[in-house]
PDB file of C-alpha atoms in Angstrom:
ATOM      1  CA  MET A  85       0.000   0.000   0.000  1.00 62.00           C
ATOM      2  CA  GLN A  86       1.417   3.370  -1.045  1.00 70.00           C
ATOM      3  CA  PRO A  87       2.188   5.642   1.932  1.00 82.00           C
ATOM      4  CA  GLN A  88       0.052   8.753   2.302  1.00 91.00           C
ATOM      5  CA  PRO A  89       1.752  12.132   1.789  1.00 93.00           C
ATOM      6  CA  ARG A  90       2.722  13.718   5.101  1.00 96.00           C
ATOM      7  CA  ALA A  91       0.845  16.873   4.127  1.00 97.00           C
ATOM      8  CA  TRP A  92      -2.333  14.800   3.761  1.00 97.00           C
ATOM      9  CA  VAL A  93      -1.898  13.251   7.200  1.00 97.00           C
ATOM     10  CA  ALA A  94      -1.387  16.767   8.590  1.00 97.00           C
ATOM     11  CA  ALA A  95      -4.495  18.012   6.774  1.00 98.00           C
ATOM     12  CA  ILE A  96      -6.661  15.307   8.352  1.00 97.00           C
ATOM     13  CA  GLN A  97      -5.478  16.317  11.811  1.00 98.00           C
ATOM     14  CA  ILE A  98      -5.986  20.028  11.124  1.00 98.00           C
ATOM     15  CA  GLU A  99      -9.532  19.321   9.852  1.00 97.00           C
ATOM     16  CA  LYS A 100     -10.328  17.635  13.180  1.00 97.00           C
ATOM     17  CA  ARG A 101      -8.886  20.561  15.144  1.00 98.00           C
ATOM     18  CA  LEU A 102     -10.804  23.027  12.983  1.00 97.00           C
ATOM     19  CA  ARG A 103     -14.115  21.250  13.562  1.00 96.00           C
ATOM     20  CA  ALA A 104     -13.464  21.215  17.319  1.00 97.00           C
ATOM     21  CA  GLU A 105     -12.521  24.907  17.314  1.00 97.00           C
ATOM     22  CA  LEU A 106     -15.659  25.861  15.380  1.00 96.00           C
ATOM     23  CA  LYS A 107     -17.757  24.341  18.166  1.00 96.00           C
ATOM     24  CA  LYS A 108     -16.190  26.830  20.598  1.00 96.00           C
ATOM     25  CA  ASN A 109     -15.612  29.943  18.512  1.00 96.00           C
ATOM     26  CA  SER A 110     -16.986  31.965  15.613  1.00 94.00           C
ATOM     27  CA  PHE A 111     -15.952  31.079  12.065  1.00 94.00           C
ATOM     28  CA  TRP A 112     -14.037  34.396  11.996  1.00 92.00           C
ATOM     29  CA  HIS A 113     -12.221  33.951  15.328  1.00 96.00           C
ATOM     30  CA  GLN A 114      -8.449  34.316  15.033  1.00 96.00           C
ATOM     31  CA  SER A 115      -7.791  30.720  16.093  1.00 97.00           C
ATOM     32  CA  VAL A 116     -10.214  29.431  13.444  1.00 97.00           C
ATOM     33  CA  ARG A 117      -8.667  31.604  10.759  1.00 97.00           C
ATOM     34  CA  GLU A 118      -5.169  30.374  11.631  1.00 98.00           C
ATOM     35  CA  LEU A 119      -6.291  26.740  11.443  1.00 98.00           C
ATOM     36  CA  ARG A 120      -8.000  27.404   8.124  1.00 98.00           C
ATOM     37  CA  LYS A 121      -4.783  28.943   6.795  1.00 97.00           C
ATOM     38  CA  ALA A 122      -2.773  25.917   7.963  1.00 98.00           C
ATOM     39  CA  LEU A 123      -5.322  23.593   6.359  1.00 98.00           C
ATOM     40  CA  HIS A 124      -5.081  25.497   3.085  1.00 98.00           C
ATOM     41  CA  HIS A 125      -1.301  25.050   3.119  1.00 98.00           C
ATOM     42  CA  ALA A 126      -1.584  21.328   3.958  1.00 98.00           C
ATOM     43  CA  TYR A 127      -4.088  20.617   1.198  1.00 98.00           C
ATOM     44  CA  GLU A 128      -2.129  22.557  -1.406  1.00 97.00           C
ATOM     45  CA  SER A 129       1.084  20.813  -0.338  1.00 96.00           C
ATOM     46  CA  THR A 130      -0.680  17.465  -0.807  1.00 97.00           C
ATOM     47  CA  ILE A 131      -1.648  18.401  -4.371  1.00 96.00           C
ATOM     48  CA  PHE A 132       1.961  19.048  -5.357  1.00 95.00           C
ATOM     49  CA  ALA A 133       3.480  16.260  -3.271  1.00 94.00           C
ATOM     50  CA  ASP A 134       1.422  13.583  -5.030  1.00 94.00           C
ATOM     51  CA  PHE A 135      -0.961  14.861  -7.676  1.00 94.00           C
ATOM     52  CA  GLN A 136      -2.453  11.439  -8.462  1.00 93.00           C
ATOM     53  CA  PHE A 137      -3.152  10.802  -4.780  1.00 95.00           C
ATOM     54  CA  ALA A 138      -4.715  14.258  -4.470  1.00 96.00           C
ATOM     55  CA  GLN A 139      -7.008  13.632  -7.426  1.00 94.00           C
ATOM     56  CA  ALA A 140      -8.033  10.210  -6.135  1.00 94.00           C
ATOM     57  CA  ASN A 141      -8.890  11.691  -2.723  1.00 95.00           C
ATOM     58  CA  GLU A 142     -10.582  14.865  -4.054  1.00 96.00           C
ATOM     59  CA  VAL A 143      -8.159  17.145  -2.237  1.00 97.00           C
ATOM     60  CA  GLU A 144      -9.002  20.136  -4.446  1.00 97.00           C
ATOM     61  CA  GLN A 145     -12.677  19.825  -3.588  1.00 97.00           C
ATOM     62  CA  GLN A 146     -11.905  19.548   0.112  1.00 98.00           C
ATOM     63  CA  LEU A 147      -9.632  22.589  -0.079  1.00 98.00           C
ATOM     64  CA  TRP A 148     -12.453  24.640  -1.616  1.00 98.00           C
ATOM     65  CA  LYS A 149     -15.120  23.369   0.760  1.00 98.00           C
ATOM     66  CA  SER A 150     -13.242  23.701   4.062  1.00 97.00           C
ATOM     67  CA  CYS A 151     -11.114  26.771   3.428  1.00 98.00           C
ATOM     68  CA  PHE A 152     -13.365  28.892   1.223  1.00 98.00           C
ATOM     69  CA  TYR A 153     -16.919  27.688   0.567  1.00 98.00           C
ATOM     70  CA  LYS A 154     -17.958  27.165   4.186  1.00 97.00           C
ATOM     71  CA  PRO A 155     -16.745  30.648   5.277  1.00 97.00           C
ATOM     72  CA  ILE A 156     -18.445  32.159   2.215  1.00 98.00           C
ATOM     73  CA  GLU A 157     -21.738  30.512   3.179  1.00 97.00           C
ATOM     74  CA  GLU A 158     -21.362  31.756   6.752  1.00 96.00           C
ATOM     75  CA  PHE A 159     -20.721  35.309   5.545  1.00 96.00           C
ATOM     76  CA  ARG A 160     -23.728  35.179   3.218  1.00 95.00           C
ATOM     77  CA  SER A 161     -26.003  33.881   5.961  1.00 94.00           C
ATOM     78  CA  ARG A 162     -24.941  36.569   8.422  1.00 92.00           C
ATOM     79  CA  LEU A 163     -25.215  39.283   5.790  1.00 92.00           C
ATOM     80  CA  ARG A 164     -28.785  38.264   4.948  1.00 89.00           C
ATOM     81  CA  VAL A 165     -29.774  38.482   8.615  1.00 86.00           C
ATOM     82  CA  ALA A 166     -28.069  41.868   9.098  1.00 85.00           C
ATOM     83  CA  GLN A 167     -29.557  43.333   5.902  1.00 83.00           C
ATOM     84  CA  GLN A 168     -33.071  42.172   6.795  1.00 81.00           C
ATOM     85  CA  ALA A 169     -32.685  43.653  10.263  1.00 79.00           C
ATOM     86  CA  ALA A 170     -31.455  46.939   8.778  1.00 76.00           C
ATOM     87  CA  GLN A 171     -34.607  47.033   6.652  1.00 74.00           C
ATOM     88  CA  GLY A 172     -36.775  46.297   9.678  1.00 67.00           C
ATOM     89  CA  VAL A 173     -37.888  42.926   8.297  1.00 58.00           C
ATOM     90  CA  THR A 174     -36.428  40.918  11.190  1.00 59.00           C
ATOM     91  CA  ALA A 175     -34.729  41.626  14.509  1.00 56.00           C
ATOM     92  CA  LEU A 176     -30.996  41.153  15.079  1.00 56.00           C
ATOM     93  CA  ALA A 177     -30.339  40.275  18.725  1.00 56.00           C
ATOM     94  CA  GLY A 178     -32.045  43.442  19.918  1.00 61.00           C
ATOM     95  CA  ALA A 179     -30.060  45.743  17.595  1.00 66.00           C
ATOM     96  CA  THR A 180     -31.702  48.839  16.150  1.00 72.00           C
ATOM     97  CA  PRO A 181     -31.985  49.112  12.348  1.00 71.00           C
ATOM     98  CA  GLU A 182     -29.115  51.634  12.446  1.00 77.00           C
ATOM     99  CA  GLU A 183     -26.900  49.220  14.372  1.00 78.00           C
ATOM    100  CA  ALA A 184     -27.867  46.408  12.022  1.00 77.00           C
ATOM    101  CA  LEU A 185     -26.935  48.628   9.064  1.00 81.00           C
ATOM    102  CA  GLU A 186     -23.521  49.283  10.621  1.00 86.00           C
ATOM    103  CA  GLN A 187     -23.009  45.568  11.209  1.00 85.00           C
ATOM    104  CA  SER A 188     -24.012  44.851   7.620  1.00 87.00           C
ATOM    105  CA  ALA A 189     -21.365  47.307   6.389  1.00 91.00           C
ATOM    106  CA  MET A 190     -18.699  45.698   8.574  1.00 93.00           C
ATOM    107  CA  LEU A 191     -19.658  42.222   7.367  1.00 94.00           C
ATOM    108  CA  THR A 192     -19.595  43.360   3.735  1.00 94.00           C
ATOM    109  CA  SER A 193     -16.106  44.801   4.184  1.00 95.00           C
ATOM    110  CA  ALA A 194     -14.764  41.612   5.804  1.00 96.00           C
ATOM    111  CA  TYR A 195     -16.531  39.443   3.219  1.00 97.00           C
ATOM    112  CA  THR A 196     -15.144  41.289   0.204  1.00 97.00           C
ATOM    113  CA  LYS A 197     -11.633  41.134   1.691  1.00 97.00           C
ATOM    114  CA  PHE A 198     -12.031  37.398   2.198  1.00 98.00           C
ATOM    115  CA  LEU A 199     -13.208  36.963  -1.400  1.00 98.00           C
ATOM    116  CA  ALA A 200     -10.268  39.020  -2.669  1.00 97.00           C
ATOM    117  CA  GLY A 201      -7.879  36.752  -0.782  1.00 97.00           C
ATOM    118  CA  ALA A 202      -9.658  33.669  -2.117  1.00 98.00           C
ATOM    119  CA  GLU A 203      -9.362  34.923  -5.690  1.00 98.00           C
ATOM    120  CA  GLU A 204      -5.646  35.575  -5.308  1.00 97.00           C
ATOM    121  CA  ALA A 205      -5.139  32.122  -3.773  1.00 97.00           C
ATOM    122  CA  TYR A 206      -6.815  30.392  -6.702  1.00 98.00           C
ATOM    123  CA  LYS A 207      -5.009  32.451  -9.309  1.00 97.00           C
ATOM    124  CA  ARG A 208      -1.723  31.392  -7.694  1.00 96.00           C
ATOM    125  CA  LEU A 209      -2.883  27.775  -7.683  1.00 97.00           C
ATOM    126  CA  VAL A 210      -3.772  27.891 -11.402  1.00 97.00           C
ATOM    127  CA  ALA A 211      -0.383  29.428 -12.216  1.00 95.00           C
ATOM    128  CA  ARG A 212       1.493  26.883 -10.107  1.00 95.00           C
ATOM    129  CA  LEU A 213      -0.417  23.897 -11.515  1.00 95.00           C
ATOM    130  CA  GLN A 214       0.463  24.944 -15.045  1.00 94.00           C
ATOM    131  CA  TRP A 215       4.081  25.775 -14.213  1.00 93.00           C
ATOM    132  CA  GLU A 216       4.854  22.559 -12.353  1.00 92.00           C
ATOM    133  CA  LEU A 217       2.506  20.025 -13.958  1.00 92.00           C
ATOM    134  CA  GLY A 218       1.843  21.248 -17.489  1.00 92.00           C
ATOM    135  CA  ASP A 219       0.250  24.174 -19.331  1.00 93.00           C
ATOM    136  CA  VAL A 220      -3.385  23.734 -20.388  1.00 95.00           C
ATOM    137  CA  GLY A 221      -3.930  27.224 -21.758  1.00 94.00           C
ATOM    138  CA  ALA A 222      -5.457  29.052 -18.791  1.00 96.00           C
ATOM    139  CA  SER A 223      -4.403  32.639 -18.237  1.00 95.00           C
ATOM    140  CA  VAL A 224      -4.513  34.352 -14.839  1.00 96.00           C
ATOM    141  CA  GLU A 225      -2.784  37.452 -13.473  1.00 94.00           C
ATOM    142  CA  VAL A 226      -0.314  36.723 -10.682  1.00 93.00           C
ATOM    143  CA  PRO A 227       1.954  39.404  -9.157  1.00 91.00           C
ATOM    144  CA  SER A 228       5.303  39.352 -10.966  1.00 92.00           C
ATOM    145  CA  ALA A 229       7.260  38.937  -7.724  1.00 93.00           C
ATOM    146  CA  GLU A 230       5.286  35.810  -6.828  1.00 90.00           C
ATOM    147  CA  MET A 231       5.680  34.404 -10.327  1.00 91.00           C
ATOM    148  CA  ARG A 232       9.447  34.987 -10.237  1.00 91.00           C
ATOM    149  CA  ALA A 233       9.666  33.237  -6.865  1.00 92.00           C
ATOM    150  CA  LEU A 234       7.807  30.233  -8.308  1.00 89.00           C
ATOM    151  CA  GLN A 235      10.011  30.150 -11.396  1.00 88.00           C
ATOM    152  CA  GLN A 236      13.156  30.231  -9.266  1.00 89.00           C
ATOM    153  CA  ALA A 237      11.900  27.564  -6.866  1.00 88.00           C
ATOM    154  CA  VAL A 238      11.006  24.813  -9.339  1.00 86.00           C
ATOM    155  CA  PRO A 239      11.768  24.096 -13.004  1.00 81.00           C
ATOM    156  CA  ARG A 240       8.941  24.478 -15.468  1.00 82.00           C
ATOM    157  CA  LEU A 241       7.368  21.386 -17.015  1.00 75.00           C
ATOM    158  CA  SER A 242       7.526  22.349 -20.674  1.00 68.00           C
ATOM    159  CA  SER A 243       5.107  19.705 -21.958  1.00 69.00           C
ATOM    160  CA  THR A 244       1.372  20.240 -22.324  1.00 67.00           C
ATOM    161  CA  GLY A 245      -0.644  19.279 -19.274  1.00 70.00           C
ATOM    162  CA  SER A 246      -2.561  16.006 -19.172  1.00 88.00           C
ATOM    163  CA  THR A 247      -6.328  15.667 -19.037  1.00 92.00           C
ATOM    164  CA  ALA A 248      -6.035  15.328 -15.258  1.00 93.00           C
ATOM    165  CA  ILE A 249      -4.275  18.708 -15.086  1.00 95.00           C
ATOM    166  CA  ALA A 250      -6.918  20.227 -17.360  1.00 96.00           C
ATOM    167  CA  ILE A 251      -9.637  18.943 -15.016  1.00 96.00           C
ATOM    168  CA  ALA A 252      -7.853  20.434 -12.000  1.00 97.00           C
ATOM    169  CA  VAL A 253      -7.325  23.824 -13.654  1.00 97.00           C
ATOM    170  CA  HIS A 254     -10.886  23.782 -14.991  1.00 98.00           C
ATOM    171  CA  ARG A 255     -12.168  23.233 -11.445  1.00 97.00           C
ATOM    172  CA  CYS A 256     -10.066  26.130 -10.118  1.00 98.00           C
ATOM    173  CA  LEU A 257     -11.409  28.421 -12.845  1.00 98.00           C
ATOM    174  CA  ILE A 258     -14.966  27.467 -11.853  1.00 98.00           C
ATOM    175  CA  TYR A 259     -14.130  28.423  -8.260  1.00 98.00           C
ATOM    176  CA  LEU A 260     -12.665  31.726  -9.457  1.00 98.00           C
ATOM    177  CA  GLY A 261     -15.857  32.446 -11.376  1.00 98.00           C
ATOM    178  CA  ASP A 262     -17.941  31.562  -8.329  1.00 98.00           C
ATOM    179  CA  ILE A 263     -15.886  33.925  -6.155  1.00 98.00           C
ATOM    180  CA  CYS A 264     -16.590  36.806  -8.561  1.00 98.00           C
ATOM    181  CA  ARG A 265     -20.257  35.811  -8.779  1.00 97.00           C
ATOM    182  CA  TYR A 266     -20.588  35.874  -4.989  1.00 97.00           C
ATOM    183  CA  ARG A 267     -18.893  39.267  -4.907  1.00 97.00           C
ATOM    184  CA  SER A 268     -21.306  40.602  -7.542  1.00 96.00           C
ATOM    185  CA  GLN A 269     -24.108  40.123  -5.019  1.00 94.00           C
ATOM    186  CA  VAL A 270     -22.622  42.730  -2.667  1.00 94.00           C
ATOM    187  CA  VAL A 271     -20.474  45.096  -4.782  1.00 93.00           C
ATOM    188  CA  ARG A 272     -20.066  46.116  -8.450  1.00 92.00           C
ATOM    189  CA  PRO A 273     -22.705  43.701  -9.862  1.00 93.00           C
ATOM    190  CA  LYS A 274     -22.077  44.247 -13.578  1.00 94.00           C
ATOM    191  CA  GLU A 275     -18.277  44.311 -13.346  1.00 96.00           C
ATOM    192  CA  GLU A 276     -18.057  41.211 -11.160  1.00 97.00           C
ATOM    193  CA  GLN A 277     -20.571  39.284 -13.277  1.00 96.00           C
ATOM    194  CA  GLU A 278     -18.426  40.002 -16.336  1.00 97.00           C
ATOM    195  CA  ARG A 279     -15.333  38.792 -14.491  1.00 97.00           C
ATOM    196  CA  ALA A 280     -17.187  35.647 -13.411  1.00 98.00           C
ATOM    197  CA  LEU A 281     -18.192  34.958 -17.017  1.00 97.00           C
ATOM    198  CA  ALA A 282     -14.587  35.393 -18.160  1.00 98.00           C
ATOM    199  CA  TYR A 283     -13.409  32.725 -15.718  1.00 98.00           C
ATOM    200  CA  TYR A 284     -16.250  30.363 -16.682  1.00 98.00           C
ATOM    201  CA  GLN A 285     -15.454  30.859 -20.370  1.00 98.00           C
ATOM    202  CA  GLN A 286     -11.829  29.958 -19.693  1.00 98.00           C
ATOM    203  CA  ALA A 287     -12.982  26.857 -17.819  1.00 98.00           C
ATOM    204  CA  ALA A 288     -15.066  25.842 -20.847  1.00 98.00           C
ATOM    205  CA  SER A 289     -12.068  26.399 -23.122  1.00 97.00           C
ATOM    206  CA  VAL A 290      -9.742  24.317 -20.931  1.00 97.00           C
ATOM    207  CA  LEU A 291     -12.227  21.427 -20.699  1.00 97.00           C
ATOM    208  CA  PRO A 292     -14.799  21.693 -23.543  1.00 96.00           C
ATOM    209  CA  THR A 293     -16.444  18.388 -22.592  1.00 96.00           C
ATOM    210  CA  SER A 294     -17.674  19.753 -19.240  1.00 97.00           C
ATOM    211  CA  GLY A 295     -21.146  21.207 -18.795  1.00 97.00           C
ATOM    212  CA  ASN A 296     -20.331  22.829 -15.437  1.00 97.00           C
ATOM    213  CA  PRO A 297     -19.065  26.194 -16.817  1.00 98.00           C
ATOM    214  CA  TYR A 298     -22.201  26.649 -18.925  1.00 97.00           C
ATOM    215  CA  ASN A 299     -24.441  25.989 -15.942  1.00 96.00           C
ATOM    216  CA  GLN A 300     -22.573  28.687 -14.010  1.00 97.00           C
ATOM    217  CA  MET A 301     -22.877  31.086 -16.950  1.00 97.00           C
ATOM    218  CA  ALA A 302     -26.628  30.417 -16.931  1.00 96.00           C
ATOM    219  CA  VAL A 303     -26.791  31.327 -13.229  1.00 95.00           C
ATOM    220  CA  VAL A 304     -25.023  34.640 -13.939  1.00 96.00           C
ATOM    221  CA  ALA A 305     -27.387  35.348 -16.848  1.00 95.00           C
ATOM    222  CA  TYR A 306     -30.440  34.569 -14.720  1.00 92.00           C
ATOM    223  CA  TYR A 307     -29.395  36.903 -11.905  1.00 90.00           C
ATOM    224  CA  GLY A 308     -28.624  39.515 -14.539  1.00 89.00           C
ATOM    225  CA  SER A 309     -32.304  39.223 -15.637  1.00 88.00           C
ATOM    226  CA  ASP A 310     -31.345  37.731 -19.007  1.00 92.00           C
ATOM    227  CA  GLU A 311     -33.499  34.610 -18.869  1.00 92.00           C
ATOM    228  CA  LEU A 312     -33.255  33.832 -22.582  1.00 92.00           C
ATOM    229  CA  ARG A 313     -29.476  33.689 -22.336  1.00 95.00           C
ATOM    230  CA  ALA A 314     -29.826  31.549 -19.199  1.00 95.00           C
ATOM    231  CA  VAL A 315     -31.931  29.044 -21.174  1.00 94.00           C
ATOM    232  CA  TYR A 316     -29.268  28.961 -23.886  1.00 96.00           C
ATOM    233  CA  TYR A 317     -26.487  28.229 -21.394  1.00 96.00           C
ATOM    234  CA  TYR A 318     -28.516  25.561 -19.595  1.00 95.00           C
ATOM    235  CA  PHE A 319     -29.000  23.784 -22.922  1.00 95.00           C
ATOM    236  CA  ARG A 320     -25.267  24.138 -23.634  1.00 96.00           C
ATOM    237  CA  SER A 321     -24.582  22.641 -20.211  1.00 97.00           C
ATOM    238  CA  LEU A 322     -26.637  19.576 -21.135  1.00 96.00           C
ATOM    239  CA  GLY A 323     -25.391  19.270 -24.724  1.00 95.00           C
ATOM    240  CA  VAL A 324     -21.802  18.197 -23.996  1.00 96.00           C
ATOM    241  CA  SER A 325     -20.299  14.763 -23.415  1.00 95.00           C
ATOM    242  CA  CYS A 326     -20.127  15.365 -19.635  1.00 96.00           C
ATOM    243  CA  PRO A 327     -23.390  17.252 -18.963  1.00 96.00           C
ATOM    244  CA  PHE A 328     -23.992  19.076 -15.703  1.00 95.00           C
ATOM    245  CA  VAL A 329     -27.045  17.130 -14.533  1.00 92.00           C
ATOM    246  CA  THR A 330     -28.364  19.875 -12.225  1.00 92.00           C
ATOM    247  CA  ALA A 331     -28.793  22.106 -15.294  1.00 93.00           C
ATOM    248  CA  ARG A 332     -31.855  20.092 -16.277  1.00 92.00           C
ATOM    249  CA  GLU A 333     -33.536  20.835 -12.937  1.00 92.00           C
ATOM    250  CA  ASN A 334     -32.544  24.496 -13.207  1.00 90.00           C
ATOM    251  CA  LEU A 335     -33.950  24.681 -16.729  1.00 91.00           C
ATOM    252  CA  LEU A 336     -37.253  23.107 -15.706  1.00 91.00           C
ATOM    253  CA  LEU A 337     -37.503  25.502 -12.765  1.00 88.00           C
ATOM    254  CA  LEU A 338     -36.909  28.442 -15.082  1.00 87.00           C
ATOM    255  CA  PHE A 339     -39.635  27.254 -17.450  1.00 87.00           C
ATOM    256  CA  GLU A 340     -42.018  26.736 -14.527  1.00 88.00           C
ATOM    257  CA  ARG A 341     -41.419  30.276 -13.252  1.00 83.00           C
ATOM    258  CA  ASN A 342     -42.092  31.620 -16.720  1.00 80.00           C
ATOM    259  CA  ARG A 343     -45.289  29.537 -17.000  1.00 82.00           C
ATOM    260  CA  ALA A 344     -46.488  30.823 -13.603  1.00 83.00           C
ATOM    261  CA  ARG A 345     -45.895  34.436 -14.666  1.00 81.00           C
ATOM    262  CA  TYR A 346     -47.764  33.830 -17.925  1.00 76.00           C
ATOM    263  CA  ALA A 347     -50.715  32.330 -16.020  1.00 80.00           C
ATOM    264  CA  LYS A 348     -51.052  35.548 -14.031  1.00 82.00           C
ATOM    265  CA  LEU A 349     -51.418  37.706 -17.130  1.00 82.00           C
ATOM    266  CA  PRO A 350     -54.900  39.124 -17.728  1.00 82.00           C
ATOM    267  CA  PRO A 351     -56.942  37.299 -20.386  1.00 78.00           C
ATOM    268  CA  HIS A 352     -56.935  38.765 -23.880  1.00 66.00           C
TER     269      HIS A 352
END
């Protein structure tokens, strides 16, 4: 039996400590943030220590879920509560609407900073994957100093990346698009939606057989009130060799909403 990478063993232990810490403290407590940072490092180290092992054990997905997606969901939940309280819809632990508005602003600031850090982390990961394991044609902006440090640390793999590398980079580009899409819900909607679409389009280019990017493009179109474009992307998501199955449910839901609106129209 092949030994597990030490970074993976460390990641398992850090996950346990993180879960225990979250039972005692807020998701944004300093101790939780430090553990999340250590977990991020352990998971990323596992990817580059043994890429095949990482793919077999879905390390990339666990990195996203534990270090980024769960905090994002917590931020979104707390923001919804604070915004509703600021509008007088619900109460927020006895806070006045003015206090709730102030808390909403503070949460938005912390949330956007977290998303900015997440975007930078995934851009670095895309650049490193392609430098060390093979180029698959993705293009992301990484600070020149960081890129030089990477280039000096390890030699570049000059060959084209394998399908496995393309899948990994494709997944990272989806996450990058999601980060921008989440940010569009709190700041600069049009600009961030366009940035999300650019990442999703790159993901589709890197792995044309995947329906996932098109489903995400449909979500952006829907929230941008372009339902016809959303329908188009949902069909694109289903019309590839690896369709995104959820797109069918999303498409049916979209049609049902349209049918319900039509039923409410006055008779001719």
